[in-house]
PDB file of C-alpha atoms in Angstrom:
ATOM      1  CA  UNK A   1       0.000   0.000   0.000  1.00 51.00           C
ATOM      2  CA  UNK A   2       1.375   3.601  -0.665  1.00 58.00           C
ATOM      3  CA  UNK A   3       1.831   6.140   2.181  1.00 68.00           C
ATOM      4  CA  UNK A   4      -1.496   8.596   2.662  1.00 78.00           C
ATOM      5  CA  UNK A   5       1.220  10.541   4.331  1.00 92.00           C
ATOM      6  CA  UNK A   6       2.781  11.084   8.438  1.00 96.00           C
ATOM      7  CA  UNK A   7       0.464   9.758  11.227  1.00 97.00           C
ATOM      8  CA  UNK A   8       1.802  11.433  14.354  1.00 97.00           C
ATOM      9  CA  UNK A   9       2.218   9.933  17.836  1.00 97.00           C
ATOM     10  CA  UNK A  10       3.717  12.809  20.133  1.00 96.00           C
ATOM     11  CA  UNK A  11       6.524  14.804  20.188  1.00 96.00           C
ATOM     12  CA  UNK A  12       9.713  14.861  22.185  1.00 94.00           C
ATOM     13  CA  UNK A  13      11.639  17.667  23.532  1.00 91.00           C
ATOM     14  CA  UNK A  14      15.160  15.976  22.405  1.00 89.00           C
ATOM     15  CA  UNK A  15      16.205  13.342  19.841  1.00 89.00           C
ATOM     16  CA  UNK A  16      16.458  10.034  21.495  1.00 86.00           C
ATOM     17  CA  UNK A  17      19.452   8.429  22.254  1.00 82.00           C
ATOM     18  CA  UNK A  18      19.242   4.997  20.876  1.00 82.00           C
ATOM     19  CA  UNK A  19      17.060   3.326  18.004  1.00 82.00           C
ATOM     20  CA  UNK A  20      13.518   2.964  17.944  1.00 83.00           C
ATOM     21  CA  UNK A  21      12.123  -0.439  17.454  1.00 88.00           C
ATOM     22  CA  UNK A  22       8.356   0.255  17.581  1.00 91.00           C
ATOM     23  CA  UNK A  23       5.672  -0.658  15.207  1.00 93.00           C
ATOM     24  CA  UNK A  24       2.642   1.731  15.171  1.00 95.00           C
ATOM     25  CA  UNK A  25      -0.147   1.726  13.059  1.00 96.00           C
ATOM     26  CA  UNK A  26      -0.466  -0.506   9.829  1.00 94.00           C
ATOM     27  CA  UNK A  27       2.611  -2.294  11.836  1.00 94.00           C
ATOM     28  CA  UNK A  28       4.447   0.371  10.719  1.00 95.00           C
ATOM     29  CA  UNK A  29       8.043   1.306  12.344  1.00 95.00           C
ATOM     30  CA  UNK A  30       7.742   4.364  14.057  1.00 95.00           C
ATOM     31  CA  UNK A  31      10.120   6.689  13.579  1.00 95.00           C
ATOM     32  CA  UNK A  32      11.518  10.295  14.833  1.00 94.00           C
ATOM     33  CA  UNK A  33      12.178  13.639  12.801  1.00 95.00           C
ATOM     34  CA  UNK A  34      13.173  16.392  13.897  1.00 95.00           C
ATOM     35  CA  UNK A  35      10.856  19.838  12.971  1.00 94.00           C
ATOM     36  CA  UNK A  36      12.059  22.873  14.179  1.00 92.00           C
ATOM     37  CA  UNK A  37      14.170  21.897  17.121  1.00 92.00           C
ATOM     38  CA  UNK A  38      10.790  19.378  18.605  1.00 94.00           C
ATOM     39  CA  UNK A  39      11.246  15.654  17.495  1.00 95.00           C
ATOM     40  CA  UNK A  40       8.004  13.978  16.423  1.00 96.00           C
ATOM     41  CA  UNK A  41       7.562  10.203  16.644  1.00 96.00           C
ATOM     42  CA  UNK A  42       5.695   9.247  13.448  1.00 96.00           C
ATOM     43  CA  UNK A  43       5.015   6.448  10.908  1.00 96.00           C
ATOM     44  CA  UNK A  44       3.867   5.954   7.401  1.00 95.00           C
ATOM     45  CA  UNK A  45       0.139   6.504   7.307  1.00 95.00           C
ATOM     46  CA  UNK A  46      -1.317   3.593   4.936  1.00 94.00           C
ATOM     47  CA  UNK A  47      -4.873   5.194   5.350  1.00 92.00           C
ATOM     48  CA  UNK A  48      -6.420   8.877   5.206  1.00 90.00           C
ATOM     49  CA  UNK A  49      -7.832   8.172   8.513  1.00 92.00           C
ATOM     50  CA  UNK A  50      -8.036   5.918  10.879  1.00 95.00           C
ATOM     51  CA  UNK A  51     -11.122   4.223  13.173  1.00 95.00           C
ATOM     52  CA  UNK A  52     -10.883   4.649  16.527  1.00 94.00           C
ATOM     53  CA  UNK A  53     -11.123   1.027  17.245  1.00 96.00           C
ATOM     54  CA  UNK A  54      -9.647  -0.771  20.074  1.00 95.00           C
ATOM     55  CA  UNK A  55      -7.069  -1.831  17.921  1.00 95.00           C
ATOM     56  CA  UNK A  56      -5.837   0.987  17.101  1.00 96.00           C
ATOM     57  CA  UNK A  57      -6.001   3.191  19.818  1.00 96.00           C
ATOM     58  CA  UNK A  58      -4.102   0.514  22.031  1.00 95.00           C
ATOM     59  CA  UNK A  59      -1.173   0.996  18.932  1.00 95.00           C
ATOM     60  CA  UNK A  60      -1.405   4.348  19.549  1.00 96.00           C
ATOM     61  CA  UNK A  61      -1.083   4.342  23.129  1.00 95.00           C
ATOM     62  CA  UNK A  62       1.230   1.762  23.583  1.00 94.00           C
ATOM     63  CA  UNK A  63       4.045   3.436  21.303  1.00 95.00           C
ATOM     64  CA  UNK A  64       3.747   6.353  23.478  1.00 95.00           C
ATOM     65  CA  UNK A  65       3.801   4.251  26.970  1.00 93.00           C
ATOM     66  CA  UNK A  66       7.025   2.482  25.200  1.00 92.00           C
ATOM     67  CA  UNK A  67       8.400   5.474  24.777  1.00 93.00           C
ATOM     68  CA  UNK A  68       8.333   7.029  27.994  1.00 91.00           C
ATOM     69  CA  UNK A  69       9.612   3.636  29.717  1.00 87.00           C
ATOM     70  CA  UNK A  70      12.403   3.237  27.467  1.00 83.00           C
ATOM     71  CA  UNK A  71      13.621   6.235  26.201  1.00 75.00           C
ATOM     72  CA  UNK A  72      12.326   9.391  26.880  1.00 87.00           C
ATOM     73  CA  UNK A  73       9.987  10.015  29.776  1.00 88.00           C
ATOM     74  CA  UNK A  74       9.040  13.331  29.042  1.00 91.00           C
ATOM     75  CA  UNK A  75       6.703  13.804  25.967  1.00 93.00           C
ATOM     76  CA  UNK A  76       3.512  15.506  24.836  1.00 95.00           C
ATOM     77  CA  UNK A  77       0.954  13.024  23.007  1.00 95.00           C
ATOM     78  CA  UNK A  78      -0.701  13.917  20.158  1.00 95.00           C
ATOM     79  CA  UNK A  79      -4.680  12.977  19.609  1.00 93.00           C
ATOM     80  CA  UNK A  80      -5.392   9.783  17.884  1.00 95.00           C
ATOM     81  CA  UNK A  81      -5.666   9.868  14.201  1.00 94.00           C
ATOM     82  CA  UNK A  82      -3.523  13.227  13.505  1.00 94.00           C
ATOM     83  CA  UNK A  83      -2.282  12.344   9.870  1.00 95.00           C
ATOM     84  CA  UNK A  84      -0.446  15.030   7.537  1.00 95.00           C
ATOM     85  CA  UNK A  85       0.537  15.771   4.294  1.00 94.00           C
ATOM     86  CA  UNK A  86       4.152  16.683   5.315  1.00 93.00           C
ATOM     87  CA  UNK A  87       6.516  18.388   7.541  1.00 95.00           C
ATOM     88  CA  UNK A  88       5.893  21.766   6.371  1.00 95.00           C
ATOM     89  CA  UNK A  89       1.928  21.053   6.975  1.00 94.00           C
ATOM     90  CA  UNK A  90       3.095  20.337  10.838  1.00 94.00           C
ATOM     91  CA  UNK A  91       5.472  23.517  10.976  1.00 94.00           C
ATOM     92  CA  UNK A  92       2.465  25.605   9.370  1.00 94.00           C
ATOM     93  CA  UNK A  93      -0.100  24.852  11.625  1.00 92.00           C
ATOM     94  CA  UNK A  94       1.455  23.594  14.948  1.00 92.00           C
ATOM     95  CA  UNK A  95       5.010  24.886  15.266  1.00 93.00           C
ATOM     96  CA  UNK A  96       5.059  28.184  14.202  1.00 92.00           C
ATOM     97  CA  UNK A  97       1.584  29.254  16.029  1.00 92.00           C
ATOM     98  CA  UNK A  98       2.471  27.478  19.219  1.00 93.00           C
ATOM     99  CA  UNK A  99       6.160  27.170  19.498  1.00 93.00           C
ATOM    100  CA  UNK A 100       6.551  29.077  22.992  1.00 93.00           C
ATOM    101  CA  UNK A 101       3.453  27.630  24.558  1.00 93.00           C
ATOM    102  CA  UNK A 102       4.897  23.538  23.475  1.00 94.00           C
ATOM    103  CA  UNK A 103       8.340  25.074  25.321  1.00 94.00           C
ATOM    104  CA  UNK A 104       6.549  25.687  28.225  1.00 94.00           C
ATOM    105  CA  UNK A 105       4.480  22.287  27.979  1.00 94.00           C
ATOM    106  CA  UNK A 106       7.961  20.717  28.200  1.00 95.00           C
ATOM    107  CA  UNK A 107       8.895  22.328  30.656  1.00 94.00           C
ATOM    108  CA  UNK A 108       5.712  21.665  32.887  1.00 94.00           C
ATOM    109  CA  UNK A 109       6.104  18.348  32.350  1.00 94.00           C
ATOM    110  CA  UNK A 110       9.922  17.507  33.061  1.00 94.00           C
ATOM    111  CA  UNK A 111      10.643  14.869  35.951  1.00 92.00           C
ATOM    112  CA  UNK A 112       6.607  14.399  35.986  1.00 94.00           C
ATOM    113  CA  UNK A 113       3.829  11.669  35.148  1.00 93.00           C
ATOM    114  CA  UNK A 114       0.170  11.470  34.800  1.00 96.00           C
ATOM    115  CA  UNK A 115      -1.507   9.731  37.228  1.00 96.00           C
ATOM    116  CA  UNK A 116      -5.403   8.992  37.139  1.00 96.00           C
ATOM    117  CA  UNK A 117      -8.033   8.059  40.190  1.00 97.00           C
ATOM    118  CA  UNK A 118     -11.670   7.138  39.869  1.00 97.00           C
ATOM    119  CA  UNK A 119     -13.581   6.813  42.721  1.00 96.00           C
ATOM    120  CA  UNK A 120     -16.678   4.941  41.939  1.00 96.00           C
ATOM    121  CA  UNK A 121     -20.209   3.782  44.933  1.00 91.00           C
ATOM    122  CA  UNK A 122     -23.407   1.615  44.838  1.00 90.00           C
ATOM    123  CA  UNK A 123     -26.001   4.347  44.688  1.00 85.00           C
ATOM    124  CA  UNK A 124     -28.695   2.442  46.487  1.00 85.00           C
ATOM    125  CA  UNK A 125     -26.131   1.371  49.416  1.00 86.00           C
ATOM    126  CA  UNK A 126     -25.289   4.311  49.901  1.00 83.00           C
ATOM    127  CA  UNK A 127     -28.778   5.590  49.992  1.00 80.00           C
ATOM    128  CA  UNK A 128     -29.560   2.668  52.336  1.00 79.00           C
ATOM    129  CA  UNK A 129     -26.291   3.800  54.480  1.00 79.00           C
ATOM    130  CA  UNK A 130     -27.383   7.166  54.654  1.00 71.00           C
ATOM    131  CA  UNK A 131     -30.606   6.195  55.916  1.00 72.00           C
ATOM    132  CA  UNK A 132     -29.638   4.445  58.268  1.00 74.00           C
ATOM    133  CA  UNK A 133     -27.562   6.932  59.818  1.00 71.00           C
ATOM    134  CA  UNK A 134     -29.799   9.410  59.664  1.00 71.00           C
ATOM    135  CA  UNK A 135     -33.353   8.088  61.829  1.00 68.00           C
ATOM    136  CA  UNK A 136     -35.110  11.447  61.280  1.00 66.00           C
ATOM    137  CA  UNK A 137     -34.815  11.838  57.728  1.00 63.00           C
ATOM    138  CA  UNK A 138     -35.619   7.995  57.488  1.00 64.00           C
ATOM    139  CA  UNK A 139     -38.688   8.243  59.752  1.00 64.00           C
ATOM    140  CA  UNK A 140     -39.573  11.460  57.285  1.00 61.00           C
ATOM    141  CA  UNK A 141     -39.624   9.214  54.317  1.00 61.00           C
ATOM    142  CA  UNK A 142     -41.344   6.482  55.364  1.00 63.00           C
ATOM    143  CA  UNK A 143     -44.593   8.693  56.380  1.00 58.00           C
ATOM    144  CA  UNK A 144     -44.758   9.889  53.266  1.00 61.00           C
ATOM    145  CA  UNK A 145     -45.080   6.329  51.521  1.00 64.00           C
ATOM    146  CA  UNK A 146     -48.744   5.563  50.716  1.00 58.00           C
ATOM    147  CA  UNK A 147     -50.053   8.995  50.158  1.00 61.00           C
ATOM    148  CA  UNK A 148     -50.974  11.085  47.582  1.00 62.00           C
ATOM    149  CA  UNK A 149     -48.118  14.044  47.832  1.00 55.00           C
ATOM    150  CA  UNK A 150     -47.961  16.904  46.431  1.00 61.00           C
ATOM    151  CA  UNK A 151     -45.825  18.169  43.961  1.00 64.00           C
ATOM    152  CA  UNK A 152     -44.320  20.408  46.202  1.00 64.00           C
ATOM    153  CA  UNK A 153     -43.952  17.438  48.586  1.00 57.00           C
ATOM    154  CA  UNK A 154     -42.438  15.165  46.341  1.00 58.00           C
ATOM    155  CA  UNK A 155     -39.651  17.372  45.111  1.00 64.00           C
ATOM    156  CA  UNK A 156     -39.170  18.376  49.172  1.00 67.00           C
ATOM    157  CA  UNK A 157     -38.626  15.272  50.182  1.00 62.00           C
ATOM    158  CA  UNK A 158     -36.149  14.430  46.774  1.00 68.00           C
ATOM    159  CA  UNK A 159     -34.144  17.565  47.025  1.00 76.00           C
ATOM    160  CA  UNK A 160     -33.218  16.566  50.915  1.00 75.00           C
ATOM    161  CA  UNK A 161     -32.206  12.973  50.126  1.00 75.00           C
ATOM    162  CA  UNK A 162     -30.649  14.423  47.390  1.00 80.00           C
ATOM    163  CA  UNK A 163     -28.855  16.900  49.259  1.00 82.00           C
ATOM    164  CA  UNK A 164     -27.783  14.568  52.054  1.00 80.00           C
ATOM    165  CA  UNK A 165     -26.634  12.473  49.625  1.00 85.00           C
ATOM    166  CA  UNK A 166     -24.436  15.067  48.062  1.00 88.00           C
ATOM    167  CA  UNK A 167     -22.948  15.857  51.548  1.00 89.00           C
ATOM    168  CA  UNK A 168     -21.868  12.215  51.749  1.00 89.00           C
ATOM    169  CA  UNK A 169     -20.217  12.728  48.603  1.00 92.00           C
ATOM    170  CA  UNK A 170     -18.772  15.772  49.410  1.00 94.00           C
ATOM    171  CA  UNK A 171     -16.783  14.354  52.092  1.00 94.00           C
ATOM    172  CA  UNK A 172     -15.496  10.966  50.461  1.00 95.00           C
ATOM    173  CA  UNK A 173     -13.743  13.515  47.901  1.00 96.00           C
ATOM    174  CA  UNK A 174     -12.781  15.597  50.203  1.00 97.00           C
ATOM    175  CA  UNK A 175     -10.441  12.673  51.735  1.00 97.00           C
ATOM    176  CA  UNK A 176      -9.226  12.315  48.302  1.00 97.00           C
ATOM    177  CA  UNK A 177      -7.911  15.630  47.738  1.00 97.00           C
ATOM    178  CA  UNK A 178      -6.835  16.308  51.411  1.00 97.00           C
ATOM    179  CA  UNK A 179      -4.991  13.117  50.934  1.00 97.00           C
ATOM    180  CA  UNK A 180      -3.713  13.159  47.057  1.00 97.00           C
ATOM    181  CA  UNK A 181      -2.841  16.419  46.462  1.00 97.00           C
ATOM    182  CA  UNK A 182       0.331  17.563  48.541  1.00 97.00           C
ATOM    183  CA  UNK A 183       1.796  15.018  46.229  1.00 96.00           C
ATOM    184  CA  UNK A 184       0.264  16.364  42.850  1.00 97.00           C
ATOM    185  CA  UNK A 185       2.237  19.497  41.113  1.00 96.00           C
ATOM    186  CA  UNK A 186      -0.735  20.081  39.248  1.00 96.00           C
ATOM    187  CA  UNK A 187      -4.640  18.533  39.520  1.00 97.00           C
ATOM    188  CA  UNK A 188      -7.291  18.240  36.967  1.00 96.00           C
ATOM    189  CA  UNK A 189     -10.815  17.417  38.229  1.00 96.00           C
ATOM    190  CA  UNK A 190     -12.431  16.304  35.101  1.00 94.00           C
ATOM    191  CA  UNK A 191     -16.487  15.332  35.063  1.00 92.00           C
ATOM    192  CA  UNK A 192     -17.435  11.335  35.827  1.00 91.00           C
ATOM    193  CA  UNK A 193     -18.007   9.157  32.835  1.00 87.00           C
ATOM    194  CA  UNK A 194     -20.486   7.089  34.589  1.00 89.00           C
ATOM    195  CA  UNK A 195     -23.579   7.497  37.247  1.00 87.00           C
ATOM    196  CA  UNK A 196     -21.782   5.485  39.506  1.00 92.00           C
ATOM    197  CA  UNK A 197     -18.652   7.574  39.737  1.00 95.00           C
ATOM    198  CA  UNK A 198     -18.186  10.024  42.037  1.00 95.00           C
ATOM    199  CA  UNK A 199     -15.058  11.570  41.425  1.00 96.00           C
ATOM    200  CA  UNK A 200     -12.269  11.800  38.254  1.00 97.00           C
ATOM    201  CA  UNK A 201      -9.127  13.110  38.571  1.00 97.00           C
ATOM    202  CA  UNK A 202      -5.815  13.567  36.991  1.00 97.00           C
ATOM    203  CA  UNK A 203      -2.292  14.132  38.956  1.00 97.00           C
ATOM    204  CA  UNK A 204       0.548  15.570  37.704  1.00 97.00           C
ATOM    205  CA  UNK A 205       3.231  13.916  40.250  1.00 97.00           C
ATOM    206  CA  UNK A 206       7.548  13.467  40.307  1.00 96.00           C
ATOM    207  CA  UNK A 207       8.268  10.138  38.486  1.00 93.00           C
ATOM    208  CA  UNK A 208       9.552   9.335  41.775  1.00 93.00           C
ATOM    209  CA  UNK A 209       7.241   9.957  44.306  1.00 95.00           C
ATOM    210  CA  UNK A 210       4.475   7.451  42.261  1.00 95.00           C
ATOM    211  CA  UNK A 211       5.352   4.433  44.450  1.00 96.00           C
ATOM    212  CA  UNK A 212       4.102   6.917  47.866  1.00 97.00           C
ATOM    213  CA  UNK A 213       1.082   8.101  45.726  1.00 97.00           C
ATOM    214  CA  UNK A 214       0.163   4.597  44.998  1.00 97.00           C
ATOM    215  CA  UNK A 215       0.845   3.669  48.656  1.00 97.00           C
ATOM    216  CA  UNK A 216      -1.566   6.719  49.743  1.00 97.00           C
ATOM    217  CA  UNK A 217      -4.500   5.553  47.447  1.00 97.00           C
ATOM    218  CA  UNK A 218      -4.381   1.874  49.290  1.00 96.00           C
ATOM    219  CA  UNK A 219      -4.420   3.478  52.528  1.00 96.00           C
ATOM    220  CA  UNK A 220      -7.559   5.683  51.432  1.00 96.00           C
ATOM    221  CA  UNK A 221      -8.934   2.274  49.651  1.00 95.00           C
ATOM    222  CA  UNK A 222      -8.442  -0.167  53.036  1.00 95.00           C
ATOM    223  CA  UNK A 223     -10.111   3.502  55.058  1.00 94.00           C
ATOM    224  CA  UNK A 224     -13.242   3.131  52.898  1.00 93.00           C
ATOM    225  CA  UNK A 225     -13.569  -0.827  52.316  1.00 91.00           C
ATOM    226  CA  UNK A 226     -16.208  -2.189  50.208  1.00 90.00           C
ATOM    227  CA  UNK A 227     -17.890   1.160  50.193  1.00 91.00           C
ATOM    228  CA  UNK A 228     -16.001   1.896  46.891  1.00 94.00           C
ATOM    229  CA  UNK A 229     -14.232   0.976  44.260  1.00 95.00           C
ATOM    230  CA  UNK A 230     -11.071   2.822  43.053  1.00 96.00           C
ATOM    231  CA  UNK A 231      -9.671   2.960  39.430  1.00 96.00           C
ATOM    232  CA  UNK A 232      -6.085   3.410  39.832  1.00 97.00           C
ATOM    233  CA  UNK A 233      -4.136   4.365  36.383  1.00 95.00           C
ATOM    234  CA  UNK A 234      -0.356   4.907  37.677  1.00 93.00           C
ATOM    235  CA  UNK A 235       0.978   5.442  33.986  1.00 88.00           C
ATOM    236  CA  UNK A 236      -0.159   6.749  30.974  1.00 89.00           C
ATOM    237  CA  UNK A 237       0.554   9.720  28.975  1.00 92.00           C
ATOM    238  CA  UNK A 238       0.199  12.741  30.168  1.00 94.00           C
ATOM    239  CA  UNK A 239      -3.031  14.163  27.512  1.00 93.00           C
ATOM    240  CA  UNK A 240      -4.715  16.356  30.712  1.00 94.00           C
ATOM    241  CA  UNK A 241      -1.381  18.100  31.306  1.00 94.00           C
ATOM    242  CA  UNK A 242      -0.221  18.660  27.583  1.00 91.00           C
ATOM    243  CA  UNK A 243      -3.059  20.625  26.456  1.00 85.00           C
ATOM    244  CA  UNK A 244      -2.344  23.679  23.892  1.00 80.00           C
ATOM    245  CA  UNK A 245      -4.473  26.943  25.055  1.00 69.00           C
ATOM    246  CA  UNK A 246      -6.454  28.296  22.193  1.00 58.00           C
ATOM    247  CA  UNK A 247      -4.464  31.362  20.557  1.00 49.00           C
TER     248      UNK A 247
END
């Protein structure tokens, strides 16, 4: 198949300082070039674009993640699919509009890693928790089952579960950050993909303070027990932290 031209991994602040044996996309051997004094890791693009399948993203991802282990822990990842024409297309449009702000990205990130945390609860445990602890607002509830309520009492009675509920949640994330953060140069609290999770955020932490971080979130985990369940991600690349702010 002919080349459809440069599909784009990331891009390095330095060359690297032995040989890349990756393949990317297509199985393609990724390689590096230099643009401008930033070195982008790249490989033939056999396809105008590319599917965002499972397949490919994990390509993606994992020549970025082999990267970092092996040769150059410091990067900034590009979005999946980003395939161009040529170098001077990539100059054009990234380089010479953004060259001081993809210094300071470098510099942001040197000596640090992305960490992730999810925090996710059972909805109706915790409801059933929360009543429990909380007799009056339990006896409130169960007087009102069986009658015809009002509007007005319906959304009442819902916006003080709701409420209490929120102050429950309010807390748990509260451990979180009190906990989390002294380790964290930078924090990104980004919205929950799910009903069931309560919390999603993204730490910018030393490379070698990850082993303490890690140790913190088990502590938090063993404090909490079976009320939740924690999605610990201690390595990927850093895509909340390397973000470009719109000229």
């Amino acid at each position: 198949m002919s080349s459809n031209g440069l599909y784009l991994y990331g891009i390095l602040p330095k060359p690297l300082t032995q040989d890349l044996t990756l393949e990317g996309l297509d199985k393609q051997p990724v390689k590096t070039q230099d643009v401008n004094g930033f070195v982008f890791l790249y490989s033939h693009a056999l396809q105008k674009q590319y599917l965002a399948s499972r397949r490919n993203l994990l390509a993606h991802e994992r020549v970025l993640e082999q990267v970092m282990q092996e040769g150059c822990p410091t990067l900034l990842p590009l979005r999946f699919g980003l395939v161009v024409k040529d170098w001077q297309e990539i100059s054009n449009q990234l380089i010479n509009p953004s060259q001081n702000q993809l210094h300071q990205l470098f510099e942001k990130l040197a000596g640090q890693r992305e960490v992730s945390v999810k925090i996710l609860w059972d909805t109706k445990s915790e409801l059933q928790m929360m009543m429990d602890s909380n007799p009056d607002l339990k006896q409130q509830r169960d007087a009102m089952e069986g009658k015809n309520l009002s509007m007005d009492e319906v959304i009442q009675i819902g916006q003080l579960i709701e409420s209490n509920l929120m102050e429950r949640k309010e807390a748990i994330i509260q451990v979180f950050r009190e906990q989390l953060q002294p380790f964290a140069k930078d924090v990104v609290e980004n919205e929950p993909m799910m009903e069931e999770m309560i919390y999603n955020a993204a730490f910018l932490i030393p490379w070698d303070t990850e082993s303490a971080f890690s140790d913190r979130v088990e502590s938090i985990d063993k404090l909490f027990g079976d009320r939740l369940r924690i999605r610990y991600n201690n390595f990927t690349a850093p895509y909340t932290f390397a973000q470009l702010s719109p000229s």
